[in-house]
């Protein structure tokens, strides 16, 4: 059966710190909450018709990503529990040594949420003060939309990773404060060392750990839309 799609109006029920709809046709991507964490467009991130309105389209060959410098962000400091939610569609999958980051605040430390390859296996991974803390094998395809969520509970170091509303796996990461002075970035980590290739849409940062019911509700929250073969 087709998934139901997350709407910004439904995401707001979970009180995200920031939410980016990616509906803009290029340029700054605006935070739809009152927090005002608007993202700078680096190297002309594209757009295309997507799940709801437009999506952000990242071309790895052009080193495209969105970011906000640490001195300008508000309440994205991840010094306690937090969660990231995003819809993604790959144009190309990661290969050995070429990770595909979704969202990060990482430059040799901090945190990152990304897809990678290890020993020929595809993984979805989270790093908290380490490049790899929790890695779960998965089998993504290009040109397919996935709803991805990771949650972090600082007191225990627990990281849970969800795909399409269901728990894919969990593990233990560092309980040390992952906050840092690096930019908050979508589609990039370590100042361009790794870049995403494809679409992202309806991206949210929460200052608490979503539970399994929250994640499933986010995934199933809206009326199903017409699934066309979006480019």
Short mmCIF file of C-alpha atoms in Angstrom, two decimals:
data_model
loop_
_atom_site.label_atom_id
_atom_site.label_comp_id
_atom_site.label_asym_id
_atom_site.label_seq_id
_atom_site.Cartn_x
_atom_site.Cartn_y
_atom_site.Cartn_z
CA UNK A 1 0.00 0.00 0.00
CA UNK A 2 1.08 3.57 -0.56
CA UNK A 3 2.29 5.56 2.44
CA UNK A 4 0.44 8.60 3.62
CA UNK A 5 2.50 11.74 3.50
CA UNK A 6 3.60 14.14 6.21
CA UNK A 7 2.11 17.64 5.94
CA UNK A 8 3.66 20.70 7.56
CA UNK A 9 0.35 21.36 9.34
CA UNK A 10 0.59 17.91 10.92
CA UNK A 11 4.25 18.29 11.82
CA UNK A 12 3.34 21.44 13.77
CA UNK A 13 1.30 19.29 16.16
CA UNK A 14 4.61 17.91 17.42
CA UNK A 15 6.08 21.38 18.12
CA UNK A 16 9.30 21.23 16.11
CA UNK A 17 11.94 23.84 16.89
CA UNK A 18 12.29 24.35 13.14
CA UNK A 19 10.61 22.97 10.05
CA UNK A 20 11.61 23.55 6.43
CA UNK A 21 9.01 22.78 3.76
CA UNK A 22 11.46 23.26 0.82
CA UNK A 23 8.62 24.85 -1.16
CA UNK A 24 10.77 27.78 -2.34
CA UNK A 25 11.96 27.83 -5.94
CA UNK A 26 15.61 28.24 -5.01
CA UNK A 27 17.40 30.68 -2.73
CA UNK A 28 16.85 30.88 1.03
CA UNK A 29 14.76 28.05 2.50
CA UNK A 30 12.61 29.54 5.22
CA UNK A 31 11.85 28.06 8.62
CA UNK A 32 8.05 27.72 8.76
CA UNK A 33 8.05 28.03 12.58
CA UNK A 34 8.44 31.26 14.54
CA UNK A 35 12.02 30.29 15.45
CA UNK A 36 13.36 31.77 12.22
CA UNK A 37 16.22 29.40 11.39
CA UNK A 38 16.29 30.24 7.69
CA UNK A 39 18.80 28.25 5.62
CA UNK A 40 21.36 29.75 3.24
CA UNK A 41 21.50 28.24 -0.24
CA UNK A 42 25.06 27.15 -1.09
CA UNK A 43 25.85 26.60 -4.78
CA UNK A 44 22.24 26.85 -5.99
CA UNK A 45 20.23 24.00 -4.53
CA UNK A 46 17.47 23.16 -7.01
CA UNK A 47 13.77 22.40 -6.57
CA UNK A 48 11.15 20.14 -8.11
CA UNK A 49 7.55 19.04 -7.65
CA UNK A 50 7.45 16.70 -4.70
CA UNK A 51 5.48 15.18 -1.86
CA UNK A 52 3.77 18.44 -0.96
CA UNK A 53 4.62 21.45 -3.09
CA UNK A 54 8.31 21.41 -3.93
CA UNK A 55 11.35 19.59 -2.61
CA UNK A 56 14.98 20.68 -2.30
CA UNK A 57 17.10 19.02 -5.00
CA UNK A 58 20.82 18.55 -4.28
CA UNK A 59 23.30 17.88 -7.09
CA UNK A 60 26.45 16.32 -5.65
CA UNK A 61 28.55 17.35 -8.66
CA UNK A 62 27.83 21.02 -7.88
CA UNK A 63 28.54 20.70 -4.13
CA UNK A 64 25.04 21.95 -3.25
CA UNK A 65 23.79 22.15 0.34
CA UNK A 66 21.79 24.31 2.77
CA UNK A 67 23.21 25.67 6.01
CA UNK A 68 23.02 28.15 8.85
CA UNK A 69 26.11 29.28 10.74
CA UNK A 70 26.24 28.50 14.45
CA UNK A 71 26.23 32.16 15.47
CA UNK A 72 22.92 32.71 13.64
CA UNK A 73 20.93 29.65 14.66
CA UNK A 74 18.38 29.52 17.47
CA UNK A 75 17.77 26.41 19.62
CA UNK A 76 19.46 23.94 17.25
CA UNK A 77 22.30 23.28 19.67
CA UNK A 78 21.47 19.63 20.44
CA UNK A 79 22.80 19.83 24.01
CA UNK A 80 20.03 17.49 25.22
CA UNK A 81 17.54 15.07 23.60
CA UNK A 82 16.66 15.77 19.96
CA UNK A 83 15.24 14.24 16.78
CA UNK A 84 15.51 14.78 13.03
CA UNK A 85 12.78 13.94 10.51
CA UNK A 86 13.16 14.20 6.74
CA UNK A 87 11.78 12.75 3.52
CA UNK A 88 14.53 11.75 1.06
CA UNK A 89 14.83 10.41 -2.46
CA UNK A 90 18.29 9.45 -3.74
CA UNK A 91 19.55 10.36 -7.20
CA UNK A 92 22.65 8.27 -6.47
CA UNK A 93 23.43 5.96 -3.58
CA UNK A 94 26.57 6.20 -1.45
CA UNK A 95 29.64 4.24 -2.43
CA UNK A 96 32.72 3.35 -0.40
CA UNK A 97 34.25 6.61 0.79
CA UNK A 98 31.35 8.71 -0.56
CA UNK A 99 28.74 9.12 2.17
CA UNK A 100 25.36 10.74 1.55
CA UNK A 101 24.53 13.03 4.52
CA UNK A 102 20.93 13.99 5.26
CA UNK A 103 21.30 16.48 8.12
CA UNK A 104 24.32 17.26 10.29
CA UNK A 105 26.10 19.58 12.66
CA UNK A 106 29.46 17.93 12.23
CA UNK A 107 33.10 18.71 11.52
CA UNK A 108 35.13 15.96 13.14
CA UNK A 109 32.75 16.12 16.13
CA UNK A 110 29.12 16.95 16.85
CA UNK A 111 26.40 14.82 15.23
CA UNK A 112 25.46 13.56 11.77
CA UNK A 113 22.68 11.53 10.12
CA UNK A 114 23.76 9.90 6.86
CA UNK A 115 23.85 6.92 4.52
CA UNK A 116 27.10 5.08 3.84
CA UNK A 117 28.67 1.87 2.53
CA UNK A 118 30.82 -0.47 4.59
CA UNK A 119 32.26 -3.76 3.27
CA UNK A 120 29.81 -3.64 0.39
CA UNK A 121 26.75 -3.15 2.63
CA UNK A 122 24.48 -0.08 2.61
CA UNK A 123 23.93 1.45 6.05
CA UNK A 124 21.89 4.28 7.51
CA UNK A 125 24.00 5.75 10.30
CA UNK A 126 24.08 8.26 13.13
CA UNK A 127 27.20 9.65 14.73
CA UNK A 128 27.23 11.44 18.09
CA UNK A 129 30.75 12.74 18.80
CA UNK A 130 32.06 9.92 16.60
CA UNK A 131 31.83 9.40 12.86
CA UNK A 132 29.91 6.12 13.34
CA UNK A 133 28.00 5.23 16.51
CA UNK A 134 24.90 3.42 15.28
CA UNK A 135 24.73 1.84 11.81
CA UNK A 136 21.79 -0.22 10.60
CA UNK A 137 21.88 -2.13 7.32
CA UNK A 138 19.20 -1.17 4.81
CA UNK A 139 18.57 -1.44 1.08
CA UNK A 140 17.54 1.93 -0.35
CA UNK A 141 16.79 2.46 -4.03
CA UNK A 142 17.15 5.55 -6.16
CA UNK A 143 14.03 7.47 -7.20
CA UNK A 144 12.06 6.18 -4.18
CA UNK A 145 10.81 8.38 -1.34
CA UNK A 146 11.68 7.38 2.23
CA UNK A 147 10.62 8.96 5.50
CA UNK A 148 13.68 8.92 7.79
CA UNK A 149 13.85 9.77 11.49
CA UNK A 150 16.52 9.48 14.12
CA UNK A 151 16.08 10.19 17.81
CA UNK A 152 18.73 10.75 20.49
CA UNK A 153 18.28 10.44 24.25
CA UNK A 154 21.26 12.06 25.92
CA UNK A 155 20.96 10.45 29.38
CA UNK A 156 21.29 6.94 27.96
CA UNK A 157 22.96 7.67 24.63
CA UNK A 158 20.17 5.74 22.90
CA UNK A 159 19.81 6.35 19.18
CA UNK A 160 16.79 4.98 17.30
CA UNK A 161 16.50 5.03 13.51
CA UNK A 162 13.15 4.76 11.75
CA UNK A 163 12.34 4.23 8.07
CA UNK A 164 8.81 4.76 6.74
CA UNK A 165 7.27 4.90 10.20
CA UNK A 166 8.85 1.72 11.58
CA UNK A 167 11.87 1.20 13.81
CA UNK A 168 14.77 -0.06 11.70
CA UNK A 169 17.14 -0.43 14.64
CA UNK A 170 18.72 1.25 17.64
CA UNK A 171 21.98 1.40 19.53
CA UNK A 172 24.06 3.34 22.02
CA UNK A 173 26.06 6.47 21.27
CA UNK A 174 28.06 8.95 23.33
CA UNK A 175 26.28 10.72 26.19
CA UNK A 176 28.71 13.64 25.99
CA UNK A 177 27.30 16.95 24.80
CA UNK A 178 27.33 16.83 20.96
CA UNK A 179 26.83 20.57 20.60
CA UNK A 180 29.55 22.43 18.70
CA UNK A 181 30.24 25.60 16.74
CA UNK A 182 29.85 23.98 13.32
CA UNK A 183 27.11 24.97 10.86
CA UNK A 184 23.77 23.19 10.90
CA UNK A 185 23.60 21.69 7.41
CA UNK A 186 21.19 19.82 5.17
CA UNK A 187 22.82 17.71 2.47
CA UNK A 188 26.38 18.14 3.72
CA UNK A 189 28.83 17.38 6.52
CA UNK A 190 32.38 18.51 7.35
CA UNK A 191 32.29 21.55 5.08
CA UNK A 192 31.73 19.61 1.88
CA UNK A 193 33.66 16.44 2.69
CA UNK A 194 30.44 14.54 1.99
CA UNK A 195 27.34 15.66 0.08
CA UNK A 196 23.83 14.39 -0.55
CA UNK A 197 22.62 13.63 -4.08
CA UNK A 198 18.87 13.77 -4.57
CA UNK A 199 15.73 15.28 -3.02
CA UNK A 200 14.88 16.16 0.56
CA UNK A 201 11.56 17.52 1.77
CA UNK A 202 9.60 18.45 4.93
CA UNK A 203 12.67 18.52 7.21
CA UNK A 204 12.19 18.98 10.97
CA UNK A 205 14.32 19.43 14.09
CA UNK A 206 12.73 18.54 17.45
CA UNK A 207 14.27 19.33 20.84
CA UNK A 208 13.10 16.03 22.33
CA UNK A 209 13.23 12.33 21.41
CA UNK A 210 10.17 11.36 19.39
CA UNK A 211 8.73 8.01 20.44
CA UNK A 212 7.62 5.23 18.11
CA UNK A 213 4.00 6.39 18.11
CA UNK A 214 5.07 9.94 17.24
CA UNK A 215 7.13 8.70 14.30
CA UNK A 216 4.37 6.48 12.96
CA UNK A 217 1.88 9.34 13.27
CA UNK A 218 4.20 11.68 11.39
CA UNK A 219 4.56 9.13 8.62
CA UNK A 220 0.82 8.43 8.39
CA UNK A 221 -0.40 11.90 9.20
CA UNK A 222 -1.92 13.20 5.98
CA UNK A 223 -4.37 12.29 3.26
CA UNK A 224 -2.60 10.19 0.59
CA UNK A 225 -1.58 12.22 -2.42
CA UNK A 226 -1.36 11.20 -6.06
CA UNK A 227 1.88 9.25 -6.52
CA UNK A 228 3.27 10.39 -9.84
CA UNK A 229 6.70 9.48 -11.17
CA UNK A 230 8.31 12.72 -9.97
CA UNK A 231 11.60 13.60 -11.62
#
